[in-house]
Structures are given as structure tokens and as C-alpha cells.
Coordinates of C-alpha atoms in Angstrom, one line a residue:
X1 CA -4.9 -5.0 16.7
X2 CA -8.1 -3.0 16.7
X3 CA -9.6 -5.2 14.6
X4 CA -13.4 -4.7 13.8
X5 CA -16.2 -6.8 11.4
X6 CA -18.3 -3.8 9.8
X7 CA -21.4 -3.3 7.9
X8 CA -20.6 -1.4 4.5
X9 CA -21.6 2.0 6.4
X10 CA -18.9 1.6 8.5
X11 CA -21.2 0.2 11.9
X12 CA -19.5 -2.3 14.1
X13 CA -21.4 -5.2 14.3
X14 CA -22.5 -5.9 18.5
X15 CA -20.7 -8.7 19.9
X16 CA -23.3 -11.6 20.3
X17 CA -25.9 -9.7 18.0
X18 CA -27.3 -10.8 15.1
X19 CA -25.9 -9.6 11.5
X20 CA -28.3 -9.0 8.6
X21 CA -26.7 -11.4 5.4
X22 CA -26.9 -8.3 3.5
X23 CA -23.8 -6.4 5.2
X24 CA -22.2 -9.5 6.4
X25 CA -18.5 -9.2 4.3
X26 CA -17.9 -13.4 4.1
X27 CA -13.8 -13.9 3.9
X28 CA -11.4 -16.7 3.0
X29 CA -9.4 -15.0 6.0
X30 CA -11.6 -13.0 8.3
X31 CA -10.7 -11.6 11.9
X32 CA -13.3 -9.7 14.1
X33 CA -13.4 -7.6 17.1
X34 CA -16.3 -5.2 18.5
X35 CA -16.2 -1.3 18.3
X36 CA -18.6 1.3 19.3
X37 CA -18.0 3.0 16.2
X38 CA -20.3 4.0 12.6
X39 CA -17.7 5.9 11.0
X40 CA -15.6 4.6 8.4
X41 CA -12.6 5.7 9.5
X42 CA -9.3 5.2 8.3
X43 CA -7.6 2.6 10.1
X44 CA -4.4 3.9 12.5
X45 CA -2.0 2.0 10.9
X46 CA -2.8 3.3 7.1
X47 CA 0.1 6.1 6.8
X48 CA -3.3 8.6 4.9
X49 CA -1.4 10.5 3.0
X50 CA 0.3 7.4 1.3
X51 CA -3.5 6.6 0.1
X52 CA -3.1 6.2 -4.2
X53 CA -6.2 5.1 -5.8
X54 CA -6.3 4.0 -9.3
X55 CA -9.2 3.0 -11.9
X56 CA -8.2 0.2 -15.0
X57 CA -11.0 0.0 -17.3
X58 CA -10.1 -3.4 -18.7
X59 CA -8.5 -2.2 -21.8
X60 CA -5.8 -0.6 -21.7
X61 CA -4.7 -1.5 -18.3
X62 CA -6.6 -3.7 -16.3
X63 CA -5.8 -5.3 -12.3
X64 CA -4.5 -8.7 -13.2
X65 CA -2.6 -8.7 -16.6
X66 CA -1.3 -4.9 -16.4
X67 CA -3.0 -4.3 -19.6
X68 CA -1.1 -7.4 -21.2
X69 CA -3.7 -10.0 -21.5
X70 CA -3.1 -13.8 -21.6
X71 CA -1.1 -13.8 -24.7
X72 CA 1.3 -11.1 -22.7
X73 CA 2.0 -12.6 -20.0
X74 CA 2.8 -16.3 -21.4
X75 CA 2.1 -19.4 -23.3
X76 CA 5.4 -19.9 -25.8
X77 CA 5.8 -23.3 -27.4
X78 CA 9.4 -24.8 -27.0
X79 CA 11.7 -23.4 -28.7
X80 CA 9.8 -20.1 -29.3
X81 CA 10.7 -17.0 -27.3
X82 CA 8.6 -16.0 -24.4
X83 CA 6.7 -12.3 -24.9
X84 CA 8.8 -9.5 -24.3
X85 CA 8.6 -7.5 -21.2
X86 CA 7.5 -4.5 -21.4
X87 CA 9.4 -1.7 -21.9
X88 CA 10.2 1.9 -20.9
X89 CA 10.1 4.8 -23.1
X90 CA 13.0 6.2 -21.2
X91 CA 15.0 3.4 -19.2
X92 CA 16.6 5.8 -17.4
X93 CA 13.5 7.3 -16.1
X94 CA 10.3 4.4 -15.9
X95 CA 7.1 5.9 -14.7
X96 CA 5.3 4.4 -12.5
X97 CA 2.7 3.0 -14.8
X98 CA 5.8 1.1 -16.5
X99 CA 7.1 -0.2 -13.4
X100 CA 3.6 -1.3 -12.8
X101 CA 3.1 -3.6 -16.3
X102 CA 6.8 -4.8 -15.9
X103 CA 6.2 -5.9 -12.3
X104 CA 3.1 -7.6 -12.9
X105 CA 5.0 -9.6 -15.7
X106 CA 7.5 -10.5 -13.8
X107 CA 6.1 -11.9 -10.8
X108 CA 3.3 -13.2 -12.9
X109 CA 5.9 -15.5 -14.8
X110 CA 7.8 -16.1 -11.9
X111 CA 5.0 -17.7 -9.7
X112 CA 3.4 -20.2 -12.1
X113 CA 4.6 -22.0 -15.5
X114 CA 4.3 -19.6 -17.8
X115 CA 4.9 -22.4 -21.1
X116 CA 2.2 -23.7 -23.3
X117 CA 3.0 -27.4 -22.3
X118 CA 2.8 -26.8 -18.6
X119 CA -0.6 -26.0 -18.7
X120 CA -0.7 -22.1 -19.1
X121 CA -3.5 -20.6 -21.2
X122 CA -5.3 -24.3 -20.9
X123 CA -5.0 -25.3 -16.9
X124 CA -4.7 -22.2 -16.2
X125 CA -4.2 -18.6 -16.8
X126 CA -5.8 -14.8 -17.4
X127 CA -8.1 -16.9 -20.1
X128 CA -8.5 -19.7 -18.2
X129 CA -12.4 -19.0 -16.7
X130 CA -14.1 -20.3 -13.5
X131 CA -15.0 -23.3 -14.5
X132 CA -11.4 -24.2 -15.5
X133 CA -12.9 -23.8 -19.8
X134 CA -10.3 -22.2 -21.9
X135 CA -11.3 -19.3 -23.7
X136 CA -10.3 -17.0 -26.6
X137 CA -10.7 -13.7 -23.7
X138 CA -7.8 -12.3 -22.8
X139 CA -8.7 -12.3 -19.2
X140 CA -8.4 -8.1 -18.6
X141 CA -9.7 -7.6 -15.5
X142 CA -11.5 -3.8 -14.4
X143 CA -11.6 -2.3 -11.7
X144 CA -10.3 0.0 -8.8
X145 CA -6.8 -0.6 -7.0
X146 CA -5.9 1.1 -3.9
X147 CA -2.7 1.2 -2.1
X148 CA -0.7 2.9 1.0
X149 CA 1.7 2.3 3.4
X150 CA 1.2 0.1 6.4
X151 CA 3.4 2.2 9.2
X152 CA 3.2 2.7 13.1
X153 CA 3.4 6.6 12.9
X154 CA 7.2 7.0 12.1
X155 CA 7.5 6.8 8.5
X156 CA 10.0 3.8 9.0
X157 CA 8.2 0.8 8.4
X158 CA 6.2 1.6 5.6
X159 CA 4.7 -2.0 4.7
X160 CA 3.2 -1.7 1.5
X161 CA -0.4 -2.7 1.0
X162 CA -2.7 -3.4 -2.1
X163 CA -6.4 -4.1 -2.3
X164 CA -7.9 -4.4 -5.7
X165 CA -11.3 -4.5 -6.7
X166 CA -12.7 -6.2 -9.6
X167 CA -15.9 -4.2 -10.9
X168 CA -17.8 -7.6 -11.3
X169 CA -17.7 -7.4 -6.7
X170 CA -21.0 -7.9 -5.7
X171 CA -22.0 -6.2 -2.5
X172 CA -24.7 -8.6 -1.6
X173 CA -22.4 -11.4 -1.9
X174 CA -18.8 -9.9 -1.2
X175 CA -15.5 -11.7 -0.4
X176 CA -12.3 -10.7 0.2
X177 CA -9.2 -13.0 -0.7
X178 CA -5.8 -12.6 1.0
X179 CA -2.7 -12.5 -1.0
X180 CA 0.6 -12.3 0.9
X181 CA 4.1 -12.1 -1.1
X182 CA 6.1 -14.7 -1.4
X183 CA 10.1 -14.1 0.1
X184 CA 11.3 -10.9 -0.9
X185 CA 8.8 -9.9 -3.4
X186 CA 7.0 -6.3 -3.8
X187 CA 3.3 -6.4 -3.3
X188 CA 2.3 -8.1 -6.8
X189 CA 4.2 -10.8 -5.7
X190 CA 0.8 -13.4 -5.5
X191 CA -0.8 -11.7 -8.8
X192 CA -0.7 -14.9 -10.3
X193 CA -1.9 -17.3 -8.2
X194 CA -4.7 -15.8 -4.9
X195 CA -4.7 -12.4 -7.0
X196 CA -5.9 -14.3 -9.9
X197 CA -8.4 -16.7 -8.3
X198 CA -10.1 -14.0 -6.5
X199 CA -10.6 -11.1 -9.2
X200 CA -11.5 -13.8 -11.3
X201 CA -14.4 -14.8 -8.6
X202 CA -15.5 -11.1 -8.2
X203 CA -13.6 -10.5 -5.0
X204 CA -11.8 -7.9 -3.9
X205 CA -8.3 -8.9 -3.1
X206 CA -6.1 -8.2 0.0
X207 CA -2.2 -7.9 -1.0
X208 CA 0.9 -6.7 1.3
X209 CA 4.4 -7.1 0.7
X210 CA 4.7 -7.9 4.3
X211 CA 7.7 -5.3 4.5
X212 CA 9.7 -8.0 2.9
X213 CA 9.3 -6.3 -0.9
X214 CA 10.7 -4.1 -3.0
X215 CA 12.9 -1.6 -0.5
X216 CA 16.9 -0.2 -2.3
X217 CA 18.7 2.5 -0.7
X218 CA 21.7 3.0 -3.1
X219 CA 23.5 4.1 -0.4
X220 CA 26.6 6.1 -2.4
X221 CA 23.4 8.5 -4.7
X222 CA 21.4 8.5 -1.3
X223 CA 18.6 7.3 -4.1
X224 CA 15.3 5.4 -2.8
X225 CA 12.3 3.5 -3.6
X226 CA 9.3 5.0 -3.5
X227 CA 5.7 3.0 -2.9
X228 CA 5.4 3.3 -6.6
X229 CA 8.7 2.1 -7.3
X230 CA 9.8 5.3 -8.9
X231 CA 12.9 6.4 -7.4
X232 CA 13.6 10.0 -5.2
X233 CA 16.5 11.4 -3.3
X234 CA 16.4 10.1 0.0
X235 CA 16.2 13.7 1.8
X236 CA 13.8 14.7 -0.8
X237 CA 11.3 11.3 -0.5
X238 CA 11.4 11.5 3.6
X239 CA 8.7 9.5 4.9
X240 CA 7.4 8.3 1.3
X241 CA 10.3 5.8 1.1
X242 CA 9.5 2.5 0.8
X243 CA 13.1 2.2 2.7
X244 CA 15.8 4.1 3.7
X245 CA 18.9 2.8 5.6
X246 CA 19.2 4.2 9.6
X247 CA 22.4 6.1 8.8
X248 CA 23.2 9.4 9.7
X249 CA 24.4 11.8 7.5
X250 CA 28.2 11.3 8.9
X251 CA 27.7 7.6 8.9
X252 CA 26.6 7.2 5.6
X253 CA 29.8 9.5 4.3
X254 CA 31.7 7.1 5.9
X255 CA 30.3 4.0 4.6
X256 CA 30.7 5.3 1.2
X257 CA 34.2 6.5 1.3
X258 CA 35.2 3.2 2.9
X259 CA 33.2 1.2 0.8
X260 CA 32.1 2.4 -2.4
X261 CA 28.6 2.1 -4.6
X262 CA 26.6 -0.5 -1.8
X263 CA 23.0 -0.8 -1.5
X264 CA 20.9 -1.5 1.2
X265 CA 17.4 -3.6 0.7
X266 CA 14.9 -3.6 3.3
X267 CA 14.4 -6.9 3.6
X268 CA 17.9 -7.7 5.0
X269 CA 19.0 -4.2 6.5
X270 CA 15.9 -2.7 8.1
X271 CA 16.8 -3.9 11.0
X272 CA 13.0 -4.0 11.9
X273 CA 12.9 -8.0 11.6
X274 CA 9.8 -7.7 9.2
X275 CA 9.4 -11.8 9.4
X276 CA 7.6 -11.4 12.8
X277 CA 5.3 -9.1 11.6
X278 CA 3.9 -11.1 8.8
X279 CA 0.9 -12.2 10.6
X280 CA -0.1 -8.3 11.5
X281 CA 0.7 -7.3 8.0
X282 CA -1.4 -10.1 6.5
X283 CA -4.2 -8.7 8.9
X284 CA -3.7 -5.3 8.4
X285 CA -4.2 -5.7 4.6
X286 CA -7.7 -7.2 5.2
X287 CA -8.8 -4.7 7.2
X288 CA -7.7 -2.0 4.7
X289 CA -9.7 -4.0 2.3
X290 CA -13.4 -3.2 4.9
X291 CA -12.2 0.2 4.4
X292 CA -12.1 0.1 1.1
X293 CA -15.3 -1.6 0.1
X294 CA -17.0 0.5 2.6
X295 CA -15.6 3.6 1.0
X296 CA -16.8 2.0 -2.1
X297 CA -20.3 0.4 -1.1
X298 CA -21.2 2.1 2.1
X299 CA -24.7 4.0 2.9
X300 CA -24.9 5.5 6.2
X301 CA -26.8 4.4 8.8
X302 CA -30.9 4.9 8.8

């Protein structure tokens, strides 16, 4: 899979050889493999222009709470209403900055107990610190987010991958946590549980969808996803879709005139079988991540 362990210029590290500590990358998950090569270059399998890098300053927006802090995301008492999700100015038309916050609420609630009682905002949580202490923070995390497209050249696969990193990463003692989605979830599926416990720990963190996530073709509109979850005309969006049924123009006339106002998700008409690829995907992510902190941390070679 063309897998290499780099320095953070980029160098392949010589099988056998000696590694200085100070551009050793130390993983959760980590897979190696040697290469001749001292550029950073992009790996194959990141479609480059799906490449979208983004910078929350912890305020505003942030990587782990979408800007909603503890109190956004949870802790209502019984019989009080949970926080409101967060809205879109024009429903009809969410940017992708809304879809963002909304998705990183909902998967956030959906993954862990969001309740007072069940231990959020004192077990656990955005203001839960390190050392498991409660605080009165509300756990807004800054830093840069990166994502693209995990593909193999024909715009078809399109795997969506996320690496996030926190600006309290520490080059001289870097680690890189994995976080896969769960089921059929888009790529901030494990916000709340590895994404958490890794930006909270000042590593960057690895996320992909694992081609599972978020993916509707509404077949009769000819309407798709895009990696941001804003939505294009098929024809229009080409290989930016997150998914887009195999029909043919003819075919999909058909479909629609015999059965009206379907949709197609990726996960269960892609007919690419994403489930065996999960492993690669997982993979794939990490190594996107070297790219990135090289990109980010990387001096060339003396």
C-alpha cells in the first residue's frame, strides 16, 4: 500500500537504520515501509484537487465542539430539553460551515450519553480535562483540519478522509490517533470518543468515513453530495461527488419514470463493497496524517 515511516522533511527512514527520537512520529496505530524518497509528496491515493484545508481559532469554531462548547453539545437534567441543534439561516440552502456544526452535534450526541446523569460534563466531555477533573472550560479546541478524498484515480470511490490538528501538537513529541466511523456515519462519526481523546492529548487525529458515510444521489433531481455535504447537480459535481449512482443517462430515465423520487446511498448501492476496504481506508487516513504534519512541521533535509 506504499506505505512509508518519514521524518517531518519528508525523508524515508532506512530499513534497519537508526531513527533520531526527534523525527520519530510515535502512533496508537502506526504501519511502516521503506522508500528512497525526501520529498513530501502527496500520497497516490489523495484525489489533490479534493485537498480543503481549514483553520478554527478556538472561538468561534473550533475542531471538536464546532464552535458549540460543552454546554452545546449536552448535559440536560431530566426533564429539561437537550440544546438545540444548530440551525441554518436558509434551510433550503446550508452552507457548508452549517452542515459542519450540525454534524459534529449530531454524531457527538449520538456516540456517547449526552445527559447530565450519565456522566457527561463530569466523566466525561469537551470540559472534561486529561486528568478526568471537571472544569468550567468549554473545551474549544484550535487548530487546522484538512480533508480530501481517498480515490484510486476514477473519481468513483471517493472515501472521505479527515486529519485534524490541535495547535497544542508538539513536534518533539507527536502522535497520531486513528478514528474510524462507526456503520454508516460521515467522517465526524468518532468526534466524540478517539477524536476527543486525541485533540484533547495534543494529537493530531486520523478520521475516514471508510466509504461507508455520508453518500445520497436523489436519483429523480440527479442531486448529490458533495465532500462538504453541500449538495450539486450530479453532471455539474462530476468527480467531486461524494457518490453518484452507476446509471446511465437512459437508465436513470427509466428508473425514475418507473419508480418515482428514490435515492441511492453509497453505503448500500455503490456497488464497490466498501466493508473490505476498511482496513486500507483506516491506513490510508494515517498516512494522509504524515503528510500533513510534514506539510505542517517539516524542514528539508541538511
Amino acid at each position: 500500500m506504499d506505505l512509508r515511516r518519514r521524518s517531518f522533511y519528508g525523508a524515508a527512514v532506512p530499513c534497519g537504520g537508526a531513527v533520531s527520537k526527534r523525527i520519530v512520529l510515535s502512533f496508537l496505530a502506526v504501519t511502516a515501509a521503506c522508500s528512497s524518497s525526501d520529498s513530501n509528496a502527496l500520497p497516490s491515493f489523495v484525489a489533490p484537487r479534493s485537498v480543503v484545508t481549514t483553520v478554527y481559532d478556538g472561538g468561534s469554531d473550533d475542531l471538536l465542539t464546532g464552535g458549540l462548547g460543552a454546554a452545546g453539545l449536552g448535559g440536560e437534567l431530566p426533564g429539561n430539553a437537550p440544546p438545540p441543534p444548530p440551525g441554518f439561516a436558509n434551510p433550503a440552502n446550508p452552507t457548508a460551515a452549517e452542515l459542519r456544526k450540525r454534524a459534529i452535534y449530531a454524531n457527538y450526541r449520538a456516540l456517547v450519553d449526552p445527559t447530565f446523569n450519565g456522566g457527561y460534563g463530569t466523566l466525561y466531555g469537551p470540559n472534561v480535562d486529561v486528568n478526568g477533573t471537571p472544569t468550567f472550560n468549554p473545551g474549544k479546541i484550535a487548530g487546522e483540519e484538512w480533508l480530501a478524498y481517498d480515490d484510486d484515480g476514477s473519481g468513483r470511490v471517493n472515501v472521505t478522509m479527515m486529519v485534524q490538528v490541535p495547535d497544542s501538537f508538539d513536534p518533539n513529541n507527536p502522535c497520531i490517533v486513528t478514528a474510524a466511523s462507526s456503520g454508516s456515519r460521515g467522517v465526524y462519526g468518532a468526534i466524540a470518543t478517539a477524536g476527543e481523546w486525541g485533540l484533547k492529548h495534543g494529537c493530531a487525529v486520523a478520521y475516514t468515513d471508510k466509504g461507508s458515510g455520508m453518500g445520497v444521489d436523489d436519483v429523480q433531481n440527479n442531486a448529490v453530495d458533495l465532500m462538504d455535504g453541500t449538495r450539486d447537480d450530479a453532471a455539474d459535481a462530476g468527480t467531486r461527488s461524494n457518490f453518484t449512482a452507476n446509471l446511465s443517462d437512459a437508465d436513470r430515465a427509466a428508473f425514475n419514470a418507473a419508480t418515482p423520487n428514490r435515492f441511492a446511498v453509497k453505503h448500500a448501492h455503490s456497488q464497490q463493497n466498501p466493508e473490505r476496504d476498511w482496513g486500507k481506508n483506516t491506513l490510508h487516513a494515517i498516512e494522509f496524517a504524515y503528510y500533513v504534519l510534514n506539510q505542517k512541521f517539516g524542514t528539508a533535509p541538511a
